PDB file of C-alpha atoms in Angstrom:
ATOM      1  CA  MET B  10     -17.087  -6.490 -22.181  1.00 57.00           C
ATOM      2  CA  GLN B  11     -14.869  -7.384 -19.244  1.00 54.00           C
ATOM      3  CA  VAL B  12     -16.160  -6.312 -15.872  1.00 61.00           C
ATOM      4  CA  THR B  13     -13.447  -4.808 -13.704  1.00 72.00           C
ATOM      5  CA  SER B  14     -13.259  -6.565 -10.377  1.00 77.00           C
ATOM      6  CA  TYR B  15     -12.532  -4.537  -7.278  1.00 79.00           C
ATOM      7  CA  THR B  16     -12.081  -7.380  -4.856  1.00 80.00           C
ATOM      8  CA  PHE B  17      -9.084  -7.822  -2.620  1.00 79.00           C
ATOM      9  CA  THR B  18      -8.055 -11.450  -2.886  1.00 82.00           C
ATOM     10  CA  ARG B  19      -5.036 -13.374  -1.612  1.00 85.00           C
ATOM     11  CA  GLU B  20      -3.250 -12.894  -4.931  1.00 89.00           C
ATOM     12  CA  LEU B  21      -3.144  -9.174  -4.256  1.00 90.00           C
ATOM     13  CA  ARG B  22      -1.269  -9.583  -0.976  1.00 93.00           C
ATOM     14  CA  LEU B  23       2.309 -10.150   0.006  1.00 94.00           C
ATOM     15  CA  LEU B  24       1.972 -13.062   2.378  1.00 92.00           C
ATOM     16  CA  THR B  25       5.368 -14.464   3.303  1.00 92.00           C
ATOM     17  CA  PRO B  26       8.374 -12.857   4.986  1.00 93.00           C
ATOM     18  CA  ALA B  27      10.392 -13.744   1.877  1.00 93.00           C
ATOM     19  CA  GLN B  28       8.026 -11.735  -0.326  1.00 93.00           C
ATOM     20  CA  PHE B  29       8.420  -8.774   2.013  1.00 94.00           C
ATOM     21  CA  LYS B  30      12.184  -9.180   2.202  1.00 94.00           C
ATOM     22  CA  SER B  31      12.616  -9.157  -1.568  1.00 94.00           C
ATOM     23  CA  VAL B  32      10.996  -5.704  -1.737  1.00 95.00           C
ATOM     24  CA  PHE B  33      13.537  -4.242   0.684  1.00 93.00           C
ATOM     25  CA  SER B  34      16.517  -5.259  -1.460  1.00 90.00           C
ATOM     26  CA  ASN B  35      16.460  -2.534  -4.120  1.00 91.00           C
ATOM     27  CA  PRO B  36      13.100  -0.777  -4.155  1.00 96.00           C
ATOM     28  CA  ILE B  37      11.516   2.064  -6.088  1.00 95.00           C
ATOM     29  CA  LYS B  38      10.428   4.538  -3.397  1.00 96.00           C
ATOM     30  CA  ALA B  39       7.601   6.997  -3.022  1.00 96.00           C
ATOM     31  CA  SER B  40       7.184   8.658   0.321  1.00 95.00           C
ATOM     32  CA  SER B  41       5.619  11.409   2.345  1.00 95.00           C
ATOM     33  CA  ALA B  42       6.387  12.359   5.930  1.00 95.00           C
ATOM     34  CA  GLU B  43       3.913   9.771   7.230  1.00 95.00           C
ATOM     35  CA  ILE B  44       3.987   6.906   4.737  1.00 96.00           C
ATOM     36  CA  THR B  45       6.687   5.284   2.629  1.00 96.00           C
ATOM     37  CA  LEU B  46       5.960   2.958  -0.267  1.00 97.00           C
ATOM     38  CA  LEU B  47       8.687   0.568  -1.351  1.00 97.00           C
ATOM     39  CA  ALA B  48       8.141  -1.396  -4.533  1.00 97.00           C
ATOM     40  CA  ILE B  49       9.842  -3.794  -6.903  1.00 96.00           C
ATOM     41  CA  PRO B  50       8.500  -5.073 -10.223  1.00 96.00           C
ATOM     42  CA  ASN B  51       6.917  -8.516  -9.931  1.00 95.00           C
ATOM     43  CA  SER B  52       6.286 -11.246 -12.464  1.00 93.00           C
ATOM     44  CA  GLU B  53       2.518 -11.232 -11.940  1.00 91.00           C
ATOM     45  CA  GLN B  54       0.024  -9.383 -14.105  1.00 92.00           C
ATOM     46  CA  HIS B  55      -1.070  -7.240 -11.182  1.00 93.00           C
ATOM     47  CA  PRO B  56       0.285  -5.314  -8.199  1.00 95.00           C
ATOM     48  CA  ARG B  57       0.518  -6.856  -4.729  1.00 96.00           C
ATOM     49  CA  ILE B  58       0.584  -5.048  -1.421  1.00 97.00           C
ATOM     50  CA  GLY B  59       1.947  -5.686   2.045  1.00 96.00           C
ATOM     51  CA  LEU B  60       1.338  -3.447   5.047  1.00 96.00           C
ATOM     52  CA  THR B  61       3.463  -2.751   8.085  1.00 94.00           C
ATOM     53  CA  VAL B  62       2.045  -0.504  10.768  1.00 94.00           C
ATOM     54  CA  ALA B  63       4.467  -0.501  13.683  1.00 92.00           C
ATOM     55  CA  LYS B  64       3.216  -0.446  17.264  1.00 93.00           C
ATOM     56  CA  ARG B  65       5.962   2.044  17.882  1.00 92.00           C
ATOM     57  CA  TYR B  66       4.044   4.661  15.867  1.00 92.00           C
ATOM     58  CA  VAL B  67       0.476   3.484  16.312  1.00 93.00           C
ATOM     59  CA  LYS B  68      -0.069   2.107  19.783  1.00 93.00           C
ATOM     60  CA  ARG B  69      -3.611   0.794  19.637  1.00 95.00           C
ATOM     61  CA  ALA B  70      -4.721  -2.159  17.568  1.00 95.00           C
ATOM     62  CA  ASN B  71      -7.970  -0.502  16.507  1.00 95.00           C
ATOM     63  CA  GLN B  72      -6.008   2.475  15.192  1.00 95.00           C
ATOM     64  CA  ARG B  73      -3.558   0.214  13.347  1.00 95.00           C
ATOM     65  CA  ASN B  74      -6.496  -1.641  11.850  1.00 96.00           C
ATOM     66  CA  ARG B  75      -8.157   1.593  10.728  1.00 96.00           C
ATOM     67  CA  ILE B  76      -4.991   2.688   8.925  1.00 96.00           C
ATOM     68  CA  LYS B  77      -4.538  -0.717   7.297  1.00 96.00           C
ATOM     69  CA  ARG B  78      -8.191  -0.814   6.282  1.00 96.00           C
ATOM     70  CA  ILE B  79      -8.011   2.583   4.589  1.00 96.00           C
ATOM     71  CA  ILE B  80      -4.784   1.791   2.730  1.00 96.00           C
ATOM     72  CA  ARG B  81      -6.094  -1.635   1.689  1.00 96.00           C
ATOM     73  CA  ASP B  82      -9.374  -0.153   0.510  1.00 95.00           C
ATOM     74  CA  ASN B  83      -7.588   2.541  -1.464  1.00 96.00           C
ATOM     75  CA  PHE B  84      -5.340  -0.079  -3.057  1.00 96.00           C
ATOM     76  CA  ARG B  85      -8.395  -2.159  -3.944  1.00 94.00           C
ATOM     77  CA  LEU B  86      -9.948   0.792  -5.775  1.00 94.00           C
ATOM     78  CA  HIS B  87      -6.745   1.779  -7.596  1.00 95.00           C
ATOM     79  CA  GLN B  88      -5.214  -1.634  -8.270  1.00 94.00           C
ATOM     80  CA  HIS B  89      -6.057  -1.462 -11.981  1.00 93.00           C
ATOM     81  CA  GLU B  90      -4.143   1.789 -12.441  1.00 94.00           C
ATOM     82  CA  LEU B  91      -1.023   0.435 -10.778  1.00 95.00           C
ATOM     83  CA  PRO B  92       1.846  -1.278 -12.602  1.00 95.00           C
ATOM     84  CA  PRO B  93       2.732  -4.904 -11.681  1.00 96.00           C
ATOM     85  CA  LEU B  94       4.689  -4.125  -8.524  1.00 96.00           C
ATOM     86  CA  ASP B  95       5.118  -5.710  -5.131  1.00 96.00           C
ATOM     87  CA  ILE B  96       4.484  -2.816  -2.771  1.00 97.00           C
ATOM     88  CA  VAL B  97       5.278  -2.635   0.922  1.00 97.00           C
ATOM     89  CA  VAL B  98       3.600   0.207   2.792  1.00 97.00           C
ATOM     90  CA  LEU B  99       5.504   1.489   5.815  1.00 96.00           C
ATOM     91  CA  VAL B 100       3.589   3.730   8.168  1.00 95.00           C
ATOM     92  CA  ARG B 101       5.395   6.296  10.302  1.00 91.00           C
ATOM     93  CA  ASN B 102       4.504   8.873  12.883  1.00 89.00           C
ATOM     94  CA  GLY B 103       1.835  11.419  12.075  1.00 91.00           C
ATOM     95  CA  VAL B 104      -0.631   9.049  10.434  1.00 93.00           C
ATOM     96  CA  LEU B 105      -2.704   8.958  13.593  1.00 92.00           C
ATOM     97  CA  ASP B 106      -3.462  12.654  13.315  1.00 91.00           C
ATOM     98  CA  MET B 107      -4.976  12.241   9.845  1.00 94.00           C
ATOM     99  CA  ASP B 108      -8.645  11.658   9.289  1.00 95.00           C
ATOM    100  CA  ASN B 109      -9.778   9.002   6.834  1.00 95.00           C
ATOM    101  CA  ALA B 110     -10.266  11.364   3.900  1.00 96.00           C
ATOM    102  CA  THR B 111      -6.804  12.914   4.278  1.00 96.00           C
ATOM    103  CA  LEU B 112      -5.231   9.481   4.508  1.00 96.00           C
ATOM    104  CA  HIS B 113      -7.091   8.349   1.370  1.00 95.00           C
ATOM    105  CA  LYS B 114      -5.830  11.411  -0.542  1.00 97.00           C
ATOM    106  CA  LEU B 115      -2.251  10.912   0.608  1.00 97.00           C
ATOM    107  CA  VAL B 116      -2.206   7.240  -0.351  1.00 97.00           C
ATOM    108  CA  GLU B 117      -3.669   8.055  -3.785  1.00 96.00           C
ATOM    109  CA  LYS B 118      -0.953  10.623  -4.343  1.00 97.00           C
ATOM    110  CA  LEU B 119       1.691   8.052  -3.414  1.00 97.00           C
ATOM    111  CA  TRP B 120       0.260   5.439  -5.828  1.00 96.00           C
ATOM    112  CA  ARG B 121       0.559   8.010  -8.631  1.00 96.00           C
ATOM    113  CA  LYS B 122       4.098   8.931  -7.642  1.00 96.00           C
ATOM    114  CA  LEU B 123       5.071   5.265  -7.562  1.00 96.00           C
ATOM    115  CA  SER B 124       3.532   4.596 -10.987  1.00 95.00           C
ATOM    116  CA  ARG B 125       5.408   7.544 -12.453  1.00 95.00           C
ATOM    117  CA  ARG B 126       8.715   6.365 -11.007  1.00 94.00           C
ATOM    118  CA  TYR B 127       8.078   2.869 -12.333  1.00 92.00           C
ATOM    119  CA  ASN B 128       7.193   4.063 -15.818  1.00 86.00           C
ATOM    120  CA  GLY B 129       9.592   6.972 -15.836  1.00 73.00           C
TER     121      GLY B 129
END
């Protein structure tokens, strides 16, 4: 029996500006008022994620880190349900007012929406 790994390794991240740029070209979108997910199919066997939390919307580093940590953690837990996509997460205004649980729920909803759009 294969054990499902829930780690978050380098392979699961978009690391270079080029990887980010390719996602912006013609993405599948899933968005809410606070967060937008842009995604394109990749050639890997798994999804990859990149995060952008702009200082413009989230002034303090510790707050940006909290948001990134929650999204990353949620991705880590749901990576096996996601199709092989390169996903860029854009955070907008309003995220700061959410508590961790609300943010988790929202991100989960967006993963599902994205999967549906990919498969649909």
